[in-house]
Short mmCIF file of C-alpha atoms in Angstrom, two decimals:
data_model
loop_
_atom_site.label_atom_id
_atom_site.label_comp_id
_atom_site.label_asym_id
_atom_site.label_seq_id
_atom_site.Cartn_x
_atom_site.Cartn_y
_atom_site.Cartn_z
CA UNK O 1 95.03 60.74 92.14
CA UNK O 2 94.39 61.33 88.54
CA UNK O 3 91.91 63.63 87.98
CA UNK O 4 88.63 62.27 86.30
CA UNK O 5 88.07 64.38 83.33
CA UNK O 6 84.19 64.11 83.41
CA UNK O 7 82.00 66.86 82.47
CA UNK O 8 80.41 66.76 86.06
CA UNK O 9 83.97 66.86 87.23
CA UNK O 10 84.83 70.40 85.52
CA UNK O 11 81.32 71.95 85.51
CA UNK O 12 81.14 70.93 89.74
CA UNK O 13 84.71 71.70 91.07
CA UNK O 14 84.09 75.47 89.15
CA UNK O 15 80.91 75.96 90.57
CA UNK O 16 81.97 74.81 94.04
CA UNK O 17 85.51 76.88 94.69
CA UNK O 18 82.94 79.83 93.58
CA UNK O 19 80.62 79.09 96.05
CA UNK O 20 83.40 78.42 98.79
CA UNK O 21 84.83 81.75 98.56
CA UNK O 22 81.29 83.45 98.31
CA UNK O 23 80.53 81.55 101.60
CA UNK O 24 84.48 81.23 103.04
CA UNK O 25 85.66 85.10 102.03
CA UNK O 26 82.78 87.47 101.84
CA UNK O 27 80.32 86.30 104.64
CA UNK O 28 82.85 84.95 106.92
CA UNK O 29 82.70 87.59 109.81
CA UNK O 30 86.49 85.89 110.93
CA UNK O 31 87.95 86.79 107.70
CA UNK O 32 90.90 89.17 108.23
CA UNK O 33 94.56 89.55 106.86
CA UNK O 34 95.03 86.40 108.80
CA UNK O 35 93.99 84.80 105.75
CA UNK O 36 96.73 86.45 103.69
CA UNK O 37 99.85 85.72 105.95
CA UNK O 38 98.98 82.11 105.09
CA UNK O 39 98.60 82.31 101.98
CA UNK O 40 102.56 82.15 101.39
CA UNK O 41 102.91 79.32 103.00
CA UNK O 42 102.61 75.49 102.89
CA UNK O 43 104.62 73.95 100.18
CA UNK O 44 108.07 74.45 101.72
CA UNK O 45 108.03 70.75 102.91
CA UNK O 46 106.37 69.39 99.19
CA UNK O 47 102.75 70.10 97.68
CA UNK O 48 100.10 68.33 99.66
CA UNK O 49 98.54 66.14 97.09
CA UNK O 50 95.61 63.65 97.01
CA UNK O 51 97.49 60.22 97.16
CA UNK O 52 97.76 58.26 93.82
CA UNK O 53 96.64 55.18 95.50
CA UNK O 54 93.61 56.91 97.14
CA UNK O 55 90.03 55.29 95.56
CA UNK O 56 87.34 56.79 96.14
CA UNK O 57 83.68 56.10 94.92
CA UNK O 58 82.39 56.49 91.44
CA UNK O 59 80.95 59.73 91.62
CA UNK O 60 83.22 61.33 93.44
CA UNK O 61 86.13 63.58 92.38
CA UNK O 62 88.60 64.88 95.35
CA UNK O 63 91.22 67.37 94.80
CA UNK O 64 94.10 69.70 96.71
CA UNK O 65 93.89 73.00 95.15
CA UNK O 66 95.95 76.29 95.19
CA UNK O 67 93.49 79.93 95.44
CA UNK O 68 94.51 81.98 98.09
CA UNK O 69 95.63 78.94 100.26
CA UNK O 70 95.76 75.31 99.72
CA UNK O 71 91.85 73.56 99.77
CA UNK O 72 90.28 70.92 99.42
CA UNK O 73 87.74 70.10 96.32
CA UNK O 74 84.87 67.86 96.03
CA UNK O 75 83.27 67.61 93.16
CA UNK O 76 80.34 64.63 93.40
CA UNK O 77 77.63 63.61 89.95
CA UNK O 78 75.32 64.98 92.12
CA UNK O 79 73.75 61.09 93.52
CA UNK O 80 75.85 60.65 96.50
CA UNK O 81 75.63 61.03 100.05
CA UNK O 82 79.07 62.27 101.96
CA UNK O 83 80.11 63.54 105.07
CA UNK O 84 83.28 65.29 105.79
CA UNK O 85 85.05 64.30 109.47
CA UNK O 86 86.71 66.87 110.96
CA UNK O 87 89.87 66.11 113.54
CA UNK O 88 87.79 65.43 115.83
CA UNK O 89 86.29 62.47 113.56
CA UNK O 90 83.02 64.60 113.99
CA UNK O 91 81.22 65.31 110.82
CA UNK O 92 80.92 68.81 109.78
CA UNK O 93 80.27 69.24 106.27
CA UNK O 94 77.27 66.42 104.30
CA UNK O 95 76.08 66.06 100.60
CA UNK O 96 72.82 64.59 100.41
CA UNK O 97 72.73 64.61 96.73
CA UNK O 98 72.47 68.17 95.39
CA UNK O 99 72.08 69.69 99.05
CA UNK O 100 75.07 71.00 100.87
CA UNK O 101 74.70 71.36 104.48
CA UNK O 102 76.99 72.26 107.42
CA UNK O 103 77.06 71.40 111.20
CA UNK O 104 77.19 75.12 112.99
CA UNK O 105 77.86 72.55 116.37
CA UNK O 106 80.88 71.38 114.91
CA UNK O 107 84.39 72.47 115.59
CA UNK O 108 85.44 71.23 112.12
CA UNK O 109 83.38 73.77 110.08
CA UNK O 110 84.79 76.88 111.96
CA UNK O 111 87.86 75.30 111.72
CA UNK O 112 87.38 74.94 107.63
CA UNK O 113 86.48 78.90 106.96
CA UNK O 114 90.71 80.18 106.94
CA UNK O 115 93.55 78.09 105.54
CA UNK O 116 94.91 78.22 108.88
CA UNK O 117 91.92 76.97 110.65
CA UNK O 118 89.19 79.92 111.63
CA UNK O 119 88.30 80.40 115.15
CA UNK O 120 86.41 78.47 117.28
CA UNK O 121 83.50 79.80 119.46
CA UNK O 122 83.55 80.17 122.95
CA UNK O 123 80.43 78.46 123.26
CA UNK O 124 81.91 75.18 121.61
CA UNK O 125 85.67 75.20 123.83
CA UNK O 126 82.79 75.31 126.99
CA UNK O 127 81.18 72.05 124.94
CA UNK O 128 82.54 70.69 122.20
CA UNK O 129 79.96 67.77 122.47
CA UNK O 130 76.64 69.95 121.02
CA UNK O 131 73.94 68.70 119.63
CA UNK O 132 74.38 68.74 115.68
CA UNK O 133 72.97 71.82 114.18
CA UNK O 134 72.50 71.07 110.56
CA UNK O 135 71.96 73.89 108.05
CA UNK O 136 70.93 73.76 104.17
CA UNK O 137 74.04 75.93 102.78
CA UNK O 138 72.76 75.85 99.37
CA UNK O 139 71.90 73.12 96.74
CA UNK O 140 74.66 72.27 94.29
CA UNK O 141 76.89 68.90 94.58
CA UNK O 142 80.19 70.29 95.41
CA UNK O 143 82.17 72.24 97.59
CA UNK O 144 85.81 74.02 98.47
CA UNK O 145 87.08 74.17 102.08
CA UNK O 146 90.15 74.52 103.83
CA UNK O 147 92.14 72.17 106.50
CA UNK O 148 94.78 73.52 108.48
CA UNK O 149 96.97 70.07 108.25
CA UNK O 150 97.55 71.47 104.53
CA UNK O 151 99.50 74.28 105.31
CA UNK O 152 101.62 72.21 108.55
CA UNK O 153 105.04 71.80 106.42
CA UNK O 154 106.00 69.59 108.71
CA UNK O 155 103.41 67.55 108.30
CA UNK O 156 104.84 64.66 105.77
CA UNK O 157 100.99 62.75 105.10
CA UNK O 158 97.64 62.47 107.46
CA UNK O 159 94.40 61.07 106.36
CA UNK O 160 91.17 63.27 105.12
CA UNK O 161 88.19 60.98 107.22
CA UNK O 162 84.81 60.76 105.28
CA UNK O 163 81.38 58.63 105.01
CA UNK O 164 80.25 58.09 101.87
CA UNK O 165 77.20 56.23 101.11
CA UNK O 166 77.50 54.84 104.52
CA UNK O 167 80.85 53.48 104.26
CA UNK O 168 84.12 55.40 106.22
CA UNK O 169 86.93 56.10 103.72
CA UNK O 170 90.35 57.48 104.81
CA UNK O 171 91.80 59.52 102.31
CA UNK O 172 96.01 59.34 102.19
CA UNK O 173 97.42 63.31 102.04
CA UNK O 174 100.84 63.51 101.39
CA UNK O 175 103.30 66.40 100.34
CA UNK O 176 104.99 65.73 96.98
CA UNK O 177 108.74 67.40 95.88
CA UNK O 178 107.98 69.72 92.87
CA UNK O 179 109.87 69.27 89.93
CA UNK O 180 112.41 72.63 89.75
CA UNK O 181 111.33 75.18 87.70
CA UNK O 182 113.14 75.44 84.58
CA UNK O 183 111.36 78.75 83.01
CA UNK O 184 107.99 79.74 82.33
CA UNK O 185 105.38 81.28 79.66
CA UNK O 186 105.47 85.07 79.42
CA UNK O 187 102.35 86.40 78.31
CA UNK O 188 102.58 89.19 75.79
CA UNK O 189 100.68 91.98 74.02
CA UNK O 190 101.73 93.00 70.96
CA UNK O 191 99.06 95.54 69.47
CA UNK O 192 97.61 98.53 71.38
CA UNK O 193 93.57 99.15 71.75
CA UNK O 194 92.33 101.13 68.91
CA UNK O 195 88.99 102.53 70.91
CA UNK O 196 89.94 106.05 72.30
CA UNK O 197 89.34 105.40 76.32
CA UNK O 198 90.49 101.71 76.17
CA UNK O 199 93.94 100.59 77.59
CA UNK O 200 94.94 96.47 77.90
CA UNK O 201 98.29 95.28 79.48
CA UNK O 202 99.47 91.91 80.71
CA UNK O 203 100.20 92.76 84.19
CA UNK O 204 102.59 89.76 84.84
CA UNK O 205 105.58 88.26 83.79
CA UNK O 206 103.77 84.52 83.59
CA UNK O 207 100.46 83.56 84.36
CA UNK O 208 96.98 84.31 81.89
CA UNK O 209 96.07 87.70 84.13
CA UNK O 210 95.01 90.55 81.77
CA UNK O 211 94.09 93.88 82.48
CA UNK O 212 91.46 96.41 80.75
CA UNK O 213 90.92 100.09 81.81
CA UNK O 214 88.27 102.29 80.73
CA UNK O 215 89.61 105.71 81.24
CA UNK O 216 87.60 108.93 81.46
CA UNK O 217 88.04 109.71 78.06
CA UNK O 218 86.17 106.69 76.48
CA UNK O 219 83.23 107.89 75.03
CA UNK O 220 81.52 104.40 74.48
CA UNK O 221 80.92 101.50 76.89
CA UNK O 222 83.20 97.98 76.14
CA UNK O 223 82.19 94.30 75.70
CA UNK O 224 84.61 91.48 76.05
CA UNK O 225 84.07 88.56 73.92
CA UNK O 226 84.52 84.71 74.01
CA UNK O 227 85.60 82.74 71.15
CA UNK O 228 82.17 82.27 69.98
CA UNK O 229 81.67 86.41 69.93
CA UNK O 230 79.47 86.24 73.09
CA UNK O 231 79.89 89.55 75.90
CA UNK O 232 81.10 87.90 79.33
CA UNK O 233 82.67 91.32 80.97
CA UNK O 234 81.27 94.81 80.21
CA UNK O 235 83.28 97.97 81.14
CA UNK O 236 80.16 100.40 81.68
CA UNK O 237 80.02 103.85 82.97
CA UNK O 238 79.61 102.69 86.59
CA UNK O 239 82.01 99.94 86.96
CA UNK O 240 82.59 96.62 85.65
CA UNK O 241 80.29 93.95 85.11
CA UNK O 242 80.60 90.00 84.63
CA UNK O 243 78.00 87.93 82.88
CA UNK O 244 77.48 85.52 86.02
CA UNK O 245 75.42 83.15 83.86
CA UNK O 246 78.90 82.51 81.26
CA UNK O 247 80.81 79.27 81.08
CA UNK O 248 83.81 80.97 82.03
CA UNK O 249 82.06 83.25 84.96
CA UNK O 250 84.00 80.94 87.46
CA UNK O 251 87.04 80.81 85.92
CA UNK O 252 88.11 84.34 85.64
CA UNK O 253 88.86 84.77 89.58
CA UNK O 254 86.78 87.47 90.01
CA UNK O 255 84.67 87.60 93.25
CA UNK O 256 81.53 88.20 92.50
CA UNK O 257 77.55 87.59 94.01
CA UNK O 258 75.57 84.89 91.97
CA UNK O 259 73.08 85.96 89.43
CA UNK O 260 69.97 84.84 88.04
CA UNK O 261 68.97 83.92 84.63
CA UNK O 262 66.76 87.14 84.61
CA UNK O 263 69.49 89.30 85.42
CA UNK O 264 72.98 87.68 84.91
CA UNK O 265 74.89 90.86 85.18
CA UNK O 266 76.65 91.31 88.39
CA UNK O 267 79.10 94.04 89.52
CA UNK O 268 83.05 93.32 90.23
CA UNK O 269 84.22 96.48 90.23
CA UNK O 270 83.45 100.23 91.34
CA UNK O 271 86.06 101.37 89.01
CA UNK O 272 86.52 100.77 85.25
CA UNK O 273 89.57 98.48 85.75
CA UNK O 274 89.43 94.64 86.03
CA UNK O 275 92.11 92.25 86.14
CA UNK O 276 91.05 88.79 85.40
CA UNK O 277 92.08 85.32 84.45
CA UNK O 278 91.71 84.77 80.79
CA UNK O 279 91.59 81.58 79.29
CA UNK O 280 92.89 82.06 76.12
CA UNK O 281 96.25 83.44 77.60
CA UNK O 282 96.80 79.44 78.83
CA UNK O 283 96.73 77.78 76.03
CA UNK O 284 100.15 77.03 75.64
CA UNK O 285 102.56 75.18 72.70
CA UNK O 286 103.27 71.75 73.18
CA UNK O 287 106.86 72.81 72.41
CA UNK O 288 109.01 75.40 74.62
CA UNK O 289 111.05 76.00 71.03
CA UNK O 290 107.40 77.31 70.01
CA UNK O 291 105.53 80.77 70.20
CA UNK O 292 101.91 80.27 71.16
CA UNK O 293 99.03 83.09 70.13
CA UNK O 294 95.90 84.56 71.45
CA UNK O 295 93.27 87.20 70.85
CA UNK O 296 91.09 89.02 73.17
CA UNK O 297 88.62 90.66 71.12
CA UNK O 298 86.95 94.26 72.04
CA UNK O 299 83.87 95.57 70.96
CA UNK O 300 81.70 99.00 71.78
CA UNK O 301 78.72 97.68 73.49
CA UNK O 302 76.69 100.03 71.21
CA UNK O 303 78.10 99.26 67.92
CA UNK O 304 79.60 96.12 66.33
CA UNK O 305 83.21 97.53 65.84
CA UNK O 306 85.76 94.87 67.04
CA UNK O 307 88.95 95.36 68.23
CA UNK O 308 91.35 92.80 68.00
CA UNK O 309 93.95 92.33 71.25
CA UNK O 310 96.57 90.19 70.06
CA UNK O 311 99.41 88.84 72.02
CA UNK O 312 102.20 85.94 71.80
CA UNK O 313 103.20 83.25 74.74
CA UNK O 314 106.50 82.61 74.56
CA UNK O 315 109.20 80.35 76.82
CA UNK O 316 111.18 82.12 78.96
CA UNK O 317 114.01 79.77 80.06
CA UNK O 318 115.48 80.62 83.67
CA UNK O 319 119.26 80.55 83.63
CA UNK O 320 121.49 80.27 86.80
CA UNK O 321 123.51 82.37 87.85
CA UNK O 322 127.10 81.06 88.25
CA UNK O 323 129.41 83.21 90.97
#
């Protein structure tokens, strides 16, 4: 299904894979490596993908997405009223316009907090038929959960069940080849930090992760800027710190507890290394015969000193080896 490039599309499905993890990874109390040894999996029989012929609503934006597992993403304008079916064709997760609420009586919602499905409780394999047992999870029109039938490589296609607006849809999932990987963009710096205490590398050979260190010798606090000069990380004295507030706060895969326009500084780190997804290291050439460019700029949070991070993306082709 293409995906609709509304504003309410981008600003929802951020806001909403956030919020799942908040709610999926950190207060989960079944989270364990579980969720890592399935995090390798579920592509080896094709990418489960949102069918091209699917149609949903207007309003409604629903997507497959790769974090730590394959999950599903719906992003709604915030006017709609939906209700996720689990397996059991038993609702477990409803929209009611800006509210998000879950069924803690439903199989399907424990089933929806790992990639491989969570746990069930004891009290729901004695009787699976409970009363519903709504709860508000929070207000915001979107959401991120997992289905085990994504990760089932054997499974060629099954059908996502939902209500919306009163009417039962049946979404068509189906696993997809993926075109072979021919190379990739490599991600490079080419300058070194000028402030005494900073060091930057690109800790990857693809991908737009970057790292910054403040070492013990920095004698000065560091900003990070956007592209308009605004601070959206901080390395401070006690840790790093991530304007929750910022446009790009759910985009830089760091976990992190929600903020408040008061105080939109929250902590991601004890230490005064981060490694986080930057956007600028994705904007790639429309040609592989091209070198793309980026800059990370740097600046003492008590001064107005810039330093300029500069880096290339260029294509790295992946030849074959011939025996």
């Amino acid at each position: 299904m293409p995906v609709v490039k509304s504003n309410w599309v981008k600003k929802t499905l951020g806001a909403c894979l956030a919020f799942s993890f908040s709610t999926l990874l950190i207060s989960s109390p079944f989270v364990s490596t579980t969720v890592l040894a399935h995090a390798e999996h579920g592509s080896e029989g094709g990418i489960p993908t949102v069918s091209a012929k699917a149609k949903l609503p207007k309003g409604l934006s629903l997507q497959v997405v790769k974090t730590n597992a394959y999950q599903f993403a719906l992003a709604t304008d915030g006017q709609q009223r939906v209700e996720i079916l689990g397996e059991d064709k038993r609702a477990f997760l409803r929209f009611d316009r800006d509210k998000l609420y879950a069924d803690l009586n439903a199989t399907g919602w424990h089933r929806s907090r790992q990639p491989g499905g969570g746990p069930i409780p004891e009290r729901l394999k004695d009787n699976p038929k409970l009363k519903p047992n709504w709860v508000l999870l929070d207000k915001q029109p979107g959401y991120g959960w997992y289905d085990p039938r994504l990760i089932k490589e054997d499974l060629a296609h099954f059908n996502l069940a939902m209500v919306a607006n009163g009417k039962p849809i049946s979404v068509r999932i189906e696993r997809i080849e993926a075109e072979p990987m021919t190379g990739y963009w490599r991600p490079l710096l080419v300058n070194e930090p000028e402030f005494t205490g900073l060091n930057a590398m690109v800790p990857g050979l693809s991908g737009n992760n970057f790292m910054l260190s403040r070492m013990g010798t920095a004698k000065s606090e560091f900003q990070v800027l956007d592209d308009q000069g605004a601070p959206f990380l901080e390395l401070r004295e006690d840790g790093v710190w991530l304007n929750s507030m910022h446009a790009w706060a759910s985009s830089v895969e760091l976990f992190h507890s929600p903020g408040t326009e008061q105080a939109p500084w929250v902590k991601v780190s004890e230490t005064g290394t981060v490694t986080y997804a930057d956007p600028r290291l994705n904007k790639k050439p429309v040609k592989t015969s091209e070198t793309g460019s980026w800059v990370i700029p740097v600046k003492q949070k008590e001064g107005e000193q810039q330093n300029l991070l500069k880096g290339e993306l260029k294509w790295q082709t992946i030849v074959e080896q011939v025996n």
